[in-house]
Amino acid sequence: DGGITQSPKYLFRKEGQNVTLSCEQNLNHDAMYWYRQDPGQGLRLIYYSQIVNDFQKGDIAEGYSVSREKKESFPLTVTSAQKNPTAFYLCASTPDRGNQPQHFGDGTRLSIL
Amino acid sequence: GENVEQHPSTLSVQEGDSAVIKCTYSDSASNYFPWYKQELGKRPQLIIDIRSNVGEKKDQRIAVTLNKTAKHFSLHITETQPEDSAVYFCAASNGFGNEKLTFGTGTRLTIIP
């Protein structure tokens, strides 16, 4: 969906370095999500936020941090504590708290140098 | 928490034949079941979804069936075409103030011309 923008498309991280992945949406959606995708493992939830200034850990939150200071933005920081960060990261959003389809961004591919 | 299992992991069918992908879920409170199609290097895109108050939903060549008693749901693609080749993911959510989607591990569908 053109309404969710992830940047950069490709990102390289050095050992011991924190990196931040950007996710911006102009869909006026309340909820936003970060997923990690590894080959053969589907999508796993890292963090999600249902409202500004609030977020919850997903299934694999260790080594990651997020913030939700604005409705349209939900950046993900991959910290040095995440020992295996190489993956495809997907951001998604939904309109409200009800069961609504999640709309995904184009993803960021993170690799270790 | 919810656990979603998806089978098969790979599936090859002749063009024009039907393809069926099956998923089972563990949480009886789950009430929303979307299916996503992901082409190589691209974002997952919703192709169909079903809620627990219906047993079947169709959209042209695509249909989803849900058996709440057995806790499984299936994706059916008829008259397959080469452009149906992709990875398909099922997911489940309970939606009771917690819209986390739990994804299956994906099925790589290949349509043989």
PDB file of C-alpha atoms in Angstrom:
ATOM      1  CA  ASP A   1       0.000   0.000   0.000  1.00  0.00           C
ATOM      2  CA  GLY A   2       1.334   3.420  -0.916  1.00  0.00           C
ATOM      3  CA  GLY A   3       0.209   4.750   2.491  1.00  0.00           C
ATOM      4  CA  ILE A   4       2.941   2.975   4.458  1.00  0.00           C
ATOM      5  CA  THR A   5       6.524   3.989   3.784  1.00  0.00           C
ATOM      6  CA  GLN A   6       9.483   2.102   5.149  1.00  0.00           C
ATOM      7  CA  SER A   7      13.016   3.343   4.837  1.00  0.00           C
ATOM      8  CA  PRO A   8      15.669   2.539   4.017  1.00  0.00           C
ATOM      9  CA  LYS A   9      15.017  -0.400   1.714  1.00  0.00           C
ATOM     10  CA  TYR A  10      18.427  -1.895   2.519  1.00  0.00           C
ATOM     11  CA  LEU A  11      20.440  -1.329   5.679  1.00  0.00           C
ATOM     12  CA  PHE A  12      23.771  -2.605   6.886  1.00  0.00           C
ATOM     13  CA  ARG A  13      24.796  -2.777  10.502  1.00  0.00           C
ATOM     14  CA  LYS A  14      28.231  -3.085  12.012  1.00  0.00           C
ATOM     15  CA  GLU A  15      28.892  -5.092  15.117  1.00  0.00           C
ATOM     16  CA  GLY A  16      27.898  -3.206  18.273  1.00  0.00           C
ATOM     17  CA  GLN A  17      25.918  -0.618  16.379  1.00  0.00           C
ATOM     18  CA  ASN A  18      22.304   0.415  16.882  1.00  0.00           C
ATOM     19  CA  VAL A  19      20.268   1.117  13.763  1.00  0.00           C
ATOM     20  CA  THR A  20      16.816   2.594  13.350  1.00  0.00           C
ATOM     21  CA  LEU A  21      14.273   1.553  10.756  1.00  0.00           C
ATOM     22  CA  SER A  22      11.660   4.088   9.774  1.00  0.00           C
ATOM     23  CA  CYS A  23       7.944   3.442   9.277  1.00  0.00           C
ATOM     24  CA  GLU A  24       5.563   6.236   8.360  1.00  0.00           C
ATOM     25  CA  GLN A  25       1.884   5.958   7.420  1.00  0.00           C
ATOM     26  CA  ASN A  26      -0.542   8.543   6.097  1.00  0.00           C
ATOM     27  CA  LEU A  27      -3.604   6.313   6.409  1.00  0.00           C
ATOM     28  CA  ASN A  28      -4.655   7.755   9.773  1.00  0.00           C
ATOM     29  CA  HIS A  29      -4.419   4.258  11.231  1.00  0.00           C
ATOM     30  CA  ASP A  30      -4.380   3.862  14.985  1.00  0.00           C
ATOM     31  CA  ALA A  31      -2.441   0.620  15.296  1.00  0.00           C
ATOM     32  CA  MET A  32       1.030  -0.112  13.961  1.00  0.00           C
ATOM     33  CA  TYR A  33       3.146  -3.250  14.024  1.00  0.00           C
ATOM     34  CA  TRP A  34       6.677  -4.447  13.401  1.00  0.00           C
ATOM     35  CA  TYR A  35       7.397  -7.935  12.130  1.00  0.00           C
ATOM     36  CA  ARG A  36      10.547  -9.821  11.419  1.00  0.00           C
ATOM     37  CA  GLN A  37      10.606 -12.281   8.536  1.00  0.00           C
ATOM     38  CA  ASP A  38      13.169 -15.054   8.271  1.00  0.00           C
ATOM     39  CA  PRO A  39      13.195 -17.749   5.594  1.00  0.00           C
ATOM     40  CA  GLY A  40      10.866 -20.592   6.487  1.00  0.00           C
ATOM     41  CA  GLN A  41       9.582 -18.929   9.654  1.00  0.00           C
ATOM     42  CA  GLY A  42       6.828 -16.662   8.452  1.00  0.00           C
ATOM     43  CA  LEU A  43       6.289 -13.312  10.149  1.00  0.00           C
ATOM     44  CA  ARG A  44       7.000 -12.892  13.831  1.00  0.00           C
ATOM     45  CA  LEU A  45       5.724  -9.929  15.819  1.00  0.00           C
ATOM     46  CA  ILE A  46       8.361  -7.727  17.449  1.00  0.00           C
ATOM     47  CA  TYR A  47       6.348  -4.807  18.851  1.00  0.00           C
ATOM     48  CA  TYR A  48       2.978  -3.254  18.288  1.00  0.00           C
ATOM     49  CA  SER A  49       1.259  -0.015  19.225  1.00  0.00           C
ATOM     50  CA  GLN A  50      -2.476   0.536  19.380  1.00  0.00           C
ATOM     51  CA  ILE A  51      -2.334   4.214  20.281  1.00  0.00           C
ATOM     52  CA  VAL A  52       0.120   7.077  20.465  1.00  0.00           C
ATOM     53  CA  ASN A  53       2.538   6.927  23.401  1.00  0.00           C
ATOM     54  CA  ASP A  54       1.738   3.277  24.070  1.00  0.00           C
ATOM     55  CA  PHE A  55       3.257   0.077  22.726  1.00  0.00           C
ATOM     56  CA  GLN A  56       3.458  -3.581  23.671  1.00  0.00           C
ATOM     57  CA  LYS A  57       6.044  -6.300  23.254  1.00  0.00           C
ATOM     58  CA  GLY A  58       5.371  -8.953  20.697  1.00  0.00           C
ATOM     59  CA  ASP A  59       6.768 -12.461  20.610  1.00  0.00           C
ATOM     60  CA  ILE A  60      10.410 -11.566  19.870  1.00  0.00           C
ATOM     61  CA  ALA A  61      10.976  -8.112  21.420  1.00  0.00           C
ATOM     62  CA  GLU A  62      14.404  -8.807  22.935  1.00  0.00           C
ATOM     63  CA  GLY A  63      17.097  -6.667  21.342  1.00  0.00           C
ATOM     64  CA  TYR A  64      14.609  -4.217  19.834  1.00  0.00           C
ATOM     65  CA  SER A  65      13.032  -0.951  20.954  1.00  0.00           C
ATOM     66  CA  VAL A  66      10.297   1.285  19.571  1.00  0.00           C
ATOM     67  CA  SER A  67       8.618   4.608  20.148  1.00  0.00           C
ATOM     68  CA  ARG A  68       5.227   6.010  19.153  1.00  0.00           C
ATOM     69  CA  GLU A  69       5.398   9.761  19.668  1.00  0.00           C
ATOM     70  CA  LYS A  70       3.235  10.497  16.631  1.00  0.00           C
ATOM     71  CA  LYS A  71       0.298   8.618  15.182  1.00  0.00           C
ATOM     72  CA  GLU A  72       1.888   8.364  11.768  1.00  0.00           C
ATOM     73  CA  SER A  73       5.329   7.172  12.870  1.00  0.00           C
ATOM     74  CA  PHE A  74       6.553   3.978  14.530  1.00  0.00           C
ATOM     75  CA  PRO A  75      10.348   3.644  14.278  1.00  0.00           C
ATOM     76  CA  LEU A  76      12.098   0.426  15.242  1.00  0.00           C
ATOM     77  CA  THR A  77      15.608   0.398  16.699  1.00  0.00           C
ATOM     78  CA  VAL A  78      17.645  -2.753  16.359  1.00  0.00           C
ATOM     79  CA  THR A  79      20.093  -2.606  19.232  1.00  0.00           C
ATOM     80  CA  SER A  80      23.481  -4.244  19.635  1.00  0.00           C
ATOM     81  CA  ALA A  81      21.794  -6.680  22.004  1.00  0.00           C
ATOM     82  CA  GLN A  82      20.097  -8.309  19.014  1.00  0.00           C
ATOM     83  CA  LYS A  83      22.732 -10.850  18.077  1.00  0.00           C
ATOM     84  CA  ASN A  84      21.146 -12.094  14.896  1.00  0.00           C
ATOM     85  CA  PRO A  85      19.551  -9.049  13.266  1.00  0.00           C
ATOM     86  CA  THR A  86      19.863 -10.139   9.647  1.00  0.00           C
ATOM     87  CA  ALA A  87      16.279 -10.372   8.393  1.00  0.00           C
ATOM     88  CA  PHE A  88      13.540  -8.694   6.416  1.00  0.00           C
ATOM     89  CA  TYR A  89      11.589  -6.239   8.585  1.00  0.00           C
ATOM     90  CA  LEU A  90       8.008  -5.369   7.810  1.00  0.00           C
ATOM     91  CA  CYS A  91       5.886  -2.597   9.257  1.00  0.00           C
ATOM     92  CA  ALA A  92       2.096  -2.773   9.166  1.00  0.00           C
ATOM     93  CA  SER A  93      -0.897  -0.766  10.314  1.00  0.00           C
ATOM     94  CA  THR A  94      -4.629  -1.180  10.896  1.00  0.00           C
ATOM     95  CA  PRO A  95      -7.417   1.408  11.139  1.00  0.00           C
ATOM     96  CA  ASP A  96      -8.630   0.777  14.680  1.00  0.00           C
ATOM     97  CA  ARG A  97      -8.852  -1.746  17.459  1.00  0.00           C
ATOM     98  CA  GLY A  98     -11.276  -4.006  15.662  1.00  0.00           C
ATOM     99  CA  ASN A  99     -10.331  -6.905  13.466  1.00  0.00           C
ATOM    100  CA  GLN A 100      -9.197  -5.151  10.333  1.00  0.00           C
ATOM    101  CA  PRO A 101      -6.772  -6.235   7.640  1.00  0.00           C
ATOM    102  CA  GLN A 102      -3.206  -5.230   8.234  1.00  0.00           C
ATOM    103  CA  HIS A 103      -1.604  -3.139   5.507  1.00  0.00           C
ATOM    104  CA  PHE A 104       2.110  -3.664   5.033  1.00  0.00           C
ATOM    105  CA  GLY A 105       4.990  -1.486   3.933  1.00  0.00           C
ATOM    106  CA  ASP A 106       7.595  -2.630   1.410  1.00  0.00           C
ATOM    107  CA  GLY A 107      10.027  -3.739   4.090  1.00  0.00           C
ATOM    108  CA  THR A 108      13.631  -3.108   5.066  1.00  0.00           C
ATOM    109  CA  ARG A 109      16.296  -5.722   4.547  1.00  0.00           C
ATOM    110  CA  LEU A 110      18.910  -5.534   7.302  1.00  0.00           C
ATOM    111  CA  SER A 111      22.274  -7.209   6.978  1.00  0.00           C
ATOM    112  CA  ILE A 112      25.374  -7.444   9.138  1.00  0.00           C
ATOM    113  CA  LEU A 113      28.661  -6.137   7.798  1.00  0.00           C
TER     114      LEU A 113
ATOM    115  CA  GLY B   1      -0.550 -17.824  23.182  1.00  0.00           C
ATOM    116  CA  GLU B   2      -1.840 -18.625  19.727  1.00  0.00           C
ATOM    117  CA  ASN B   3      -0.030 -21.134  17.558  1.00  0.00           C
ATOM    118  CA  VAL B   4      -0.744 -21.429  13.840  1.00  0.00           C
ATOM    119  CA  GLU B   5       0.497 -24.350  11.793  1.00  0.00           C
ATOM    120  CA  GLN B   6       0.446 -24.260   7.997  1.00  0.00           C
ATOM    121  CA  HIS B   7       0.776 -27.096   5.482  1.00  0.00           C
ATOM    122  CA  PRO B   8       2.245 -27.841   3.065  1.00  0.00           C
ATOM    123  CA  SER B   9       5.404 -25.745   3.069  1.00  0.00           C
ATOM    124  CA  THR B  10       5.734 -26.134  -0.694  1.00  0.00           C
ATOM    125  CA  LEU B  11       3.130 -26.965  -3.301  1.00  0.00           C
ATOM    126  CA  SER B  12       3.392 -27.376  -7.054  1.00  0.00           C
ATOM    127  CA  VAL B  13       0.327 -27.677  -9.262  1.00  0.00           C
ATOM    128  CA  GLN B  14      -0.286 -27.709 -12.962  1.00  0.00           C
ATOM    129  CA  GLU B  15      -1.732 -24.570 -14.422  1.00  0.00           C
ATOM    130  CA  GLY B  16      -5.505 -24.801 -14.395  1.00  0.00           C
ATOM    131  CA  ASP B  17      -5.630 -27.213 -11.458  1.00  0.00           C
ATOM    132  CA  SER B  18      -6.712 -26.303  -7.933  1.00  0.00           C
ATOM    133  CA  ALA B  19      -4.473 -25.617  -4.958  1.00  0.00           C
ATOM    134  CA  VAL B  20      -5.381 -26.069  -1.306  1.00  0.00           C
ATOM    135  CA  ILE B  21      -3.421 -24.782   1.673  1.00  0.00           C
ATOM    136  CA  LYS B  22      -4.421 -25.717   5.215  1.00  0.00           C
ATOM    137  CA  CYS B  23      -3.888 -24.062   8.578  1.00  0.00           C
ATOM    138  CA  THR B  24      -4.726 -25.052  12.121  1.00  0.00           C
ATOM    139  CA  TYR B  25      -4.853 -22.762  15.137  1.00  0.00           C
ATOM    140  CA  SER B  26      -4.744 -23.430  18.859  1.00  0.00           C
ATOM    141  CA  ASP B  27      -6.656 -20.559  20.508  1.00  0.00           C
ATOM    142  CA  SER B  28     -10.400 -21.204  20.422  1.00  0.00           C
ATOM    143  CA  ALA B  29     -10.954 -17.469  21.014  1.00  0.00           C
ATOM    144  CA  SER B  30      -9.462 -16.606  17.621  1.00  0.00           C
ATOM    145  CA  ASN B  31     -12.103 -15.031  15.416  1.00  0.00           C
ATOM    146  CA  TYR B  32     -10.337 -13.438  12.457  1.00  0.00           C
ATOM    147  CA  PHE B  33      -8.396 -15.352   9.803  1.00  0.00           C
ATOM    148  CA  PRO B  34      -6.696 -13.498   6.943  1.00  0.00           C
ATOM    149  CA  TRP B  35      -4.652 -14.914   4.085  1.00  0.00           C
ATOM    150  CA  TYR B  36      -1.740 -13.020   2.573  1.00  0.00           C
ATOM    151  CA  LYS B  37       0.120 -13.457  -0.694  1.00  0.00           C
ATOM    152  CA  GLN B  38       3.753 -12.418  -0.859  1.00  0.00           C
ATOM    153  CA  GLU B  39       5.749 -12.270  -4.058  1.00  0.00           C
ATOM    154  CA  LEU B  40       9.516 -12.420  -3.866  1.00  0.00           C
ATOM    155  CA  GLY B  41      10.975  -9.357  -2.147  1.00  0.00           C
ATOM    156  CA  LYS B  42       7.618  -7.628  -1.864  1.00  0.00           C
ATOM    157  CA  ARG B  43       5.143  -6.820   0.859  1.00  0.00           C
ATOM    158  CA  PRO B  44       2.479  -9.320   1.920  1.00  0.00           C
ATOM    159  CA  GLN B  45      -0.885  -8.432   0.436  1.00  0.00           C
ATOM    160  CA  LEU B  46      -4.243  -9.475   1.811  1.00  0.00           C
ATOM    161  CA  ILE B  47      -6.097 -11.702  -0.628  1.00  0.00           C
ATOM    162  CA  ILE B  48      -9.041 -12.834   1.474  1.00  0.00           C
ATOM    163  CA  ASP B  49     -10.115 -12.982   5.094  1.00  0.00           C
ATOM    164  CA  ILE B  50     -12.852 -14.664   7.090  1.00  0.00           C
ATOM    165  CA  ARG B  51     -14.413 -14.058  10.462  1.00  0.00           C
ATOM    166  CA  SER B  52     -15.631 -16.729  12.812  1.00  0.00           C
ATOM    167  CA  ASN B  53     -19.308 -16.056  12.213  1.00  0.00           C
ATOM    168  CA  VAL B  54     -19.130 -17.534   8.688  1.00  0.00           C
ATOM    169  CA  GLY B  55     -17.943 -20.884   7.410  1.00  0.00           C
ATOM    170  CA  GLU B  56     -16.945 -19.981   3.877  1.00  0.00           C
ATOM    171  CA  LYS B  57     -16.114 -16.943   1.785  1.00  0.00           C
ATOM    172  CA  LYS B  58     -15.405 -16.673  -1.925  1.00  0.00           C
ATOM    173  CA  ASP B  59     -13.830 -14.057  -4.131  1.00  0.00           C
ATOM    174  CA  GLN B  60     -13.635 -15.126  -7.763  1.00  0.00           C
ATOM    175  CA  ARG B  61     -11.072 -17.962  -7.918  1.00  0.00           C
ATOM    176  CA  ILE B  62     -10.199 -17.780  -4.250  1.00  0.00           C
ATOM    177  CA  ALA B  63     -12.160 -19.227  -1.349  1.00  0.00           C
ATOM    178  CA  VAL B  64     -11.529 -19.759   2.339  1.00  0.00           C
ATOM    179  CA  THR B  65     -13.301 -22.274   4.563  1.00  0.00           C
ATOM    180  CA  LEU B  66     -13.353 -22.284   8.349  1.00  0.00           C
ATOM    181  CA  ASN B  67     -14.100 -25.129  10.719  1.00  0.00           C
ATOM    182  CA  LYS B  68     -14.273 -23.678  14.216  1.00  0.00           C
ATOM    183  CA  THR B  69     -14.888 -27.011  15.879  1.00  0.00           C
ATOM    184  CA  ALA B  70     -11.738 -28.513  14.431  1.00  0.00           C
ATOM    185  CA  LYS B  71      -9.907 -25.179  14.580  1.00  0.00           C
ATOM    186  CA  HIS B  72      -8.713 -25.231  11.019  1.00  0.00           C
ATOM    187  CA  PHE B  73      -9.162 -23.104   7.949  1.00  0.00           C
ATOM    188  CA  SER B  74      -8.138 -23.562   4.342  1.00  0.00           C
ATOM    189  CA  LEU B  75      -7.383 -21.517   1.258  1.00  0.00           C
ATOM    190  CA  HIS B  76      -8.644 -22.822  -2.065  1.00  0.00           C
ATOM    191  CA  ILE B  77      -7.429 -21.453  -5.379  1.00  0.00           C
ATOM    192  CA  THR B  78      -9.180 -22.758  -8.481  1.00  0.00           C
ATOM    193  CA  GLU B  79      -8.130 -22.537 -12.131  1.00  0.00           C
ATOM    194  CA  THR B  80      -4.607 -21.635 -11.094  1.00  0.00           C
ATOM    195  CA  GLN B  81      -2.563 -19.286 -13.251  1.00  0.00           C
ATOM    196  CA  PRO B  82       1.193 -18.582 -13.386  1.00  0.00           C
ATOM    197  CA  GLU B  83       0.678 -15.297 -11.534  1.00  0.00           C
ATOM    198  CA  ASP B  84      -0.624 -17.261  -8.560  1.00  0.00           C
ATOM    199  CA  SER B  85       2.946 -18.398  -7.905  1.00  0.00           C
ATOM    200  CA  ALA B  86       3.986 -16.830  -4.592  1.00  0.00           C
ATOM    201  CA  VAL B  87       4.287 -17.540  -0.879  1.00  0.00           C
ATOM    202  CA  TYR B  88       0.974 -17.647   0.942  1.00  0.00           C
ATOM    203  CA  PHE B  89       0.583 -17.022   4.678  1.00  0.00           C
ATOM    204  CA  CYS B  90      -2.364 -17.718   6.897  1.00  0.00           C
ATOM    205  CA  ALA B  91      -2.871 -15.894  10.190  1.00  0.00           C
ATOM    206  CA  ALA B  92      -5.195 -15.821  13.183  1.00  0.00           C
ATOM    207  CA  SER B  93      -6.233 -13.176  15.700  1.00  0.00           C
ATOM    208  CA  ASN B  94      -8.670 -13.069  18.597  1.00  0.00           C
ATOM    209  CA  GLY B  95      -9.385  -9.381  18.347  1.00  0.00           C
ATOM    210  CA  PHE B  96     -10.446  -8.956  21.957  1.00  0.00           C
ATOM    211  CA  GLY B  97      -8.486  -5.777  22.522  1.00  0.00           C
ATOM    212  CA  ASN B  98      -5.495  -7.629  21.189  1.00  0.00           C
ATOM    213  CA  GLU B  99      -5.166  -7.529  17.452  1.00  0.00           C
ATOM    214  CA  LYS B 100      -1.933  -9.428  17.255  1.00  0.00           C
ATOM    215  CA  LEU B 101      -1.851 -11.602  14.216  1.00  0.00           C
ATOM    216  CA  THR B 102      -0.099 -14.922  14.579  1.00  0.00           C
ATOM    217  CA  PHE B 103       1.167 -16.116  11.207  1.00  0.00           C
ATOM    218  CA  GLY B 104       1.739 -19.550   9.803  1.00  0.00           C
ATOM    219  CA  THR B 105       5.144 -20.370   8.349  1.00  0.00           C
ATOM    220  CA  GLY B 106       4.036 -19.955   4.749  1.00  0.00           C
ATOM    221  CA  THR B 107       3.449 -22.108   1.671  1.00  0.00           C
ATOM    222  CA  ARG B 108       5.470 -21.595  -1.473  1.00  0.00           C
ATOM    223  CA  LEU B 109       3.068 -22.236  -4.332  1.00  0.00           C
ATOM    224  CA  THR B 110       4.486 -22.872  -7.787  1.00  0.00           C
ATOM    225  CA  ILE B 111       2.213 -23.065 -10.809  1.00  0.00           C
ATOM    226  CA  ILE B 112       3.656 -25.244 -13.552  1.00  0.00           C
ATOM    227  CA  PRO B 113       2.755 -23.981 -17.045  1.00  0.00           C
TER     228      PRO B 113
END
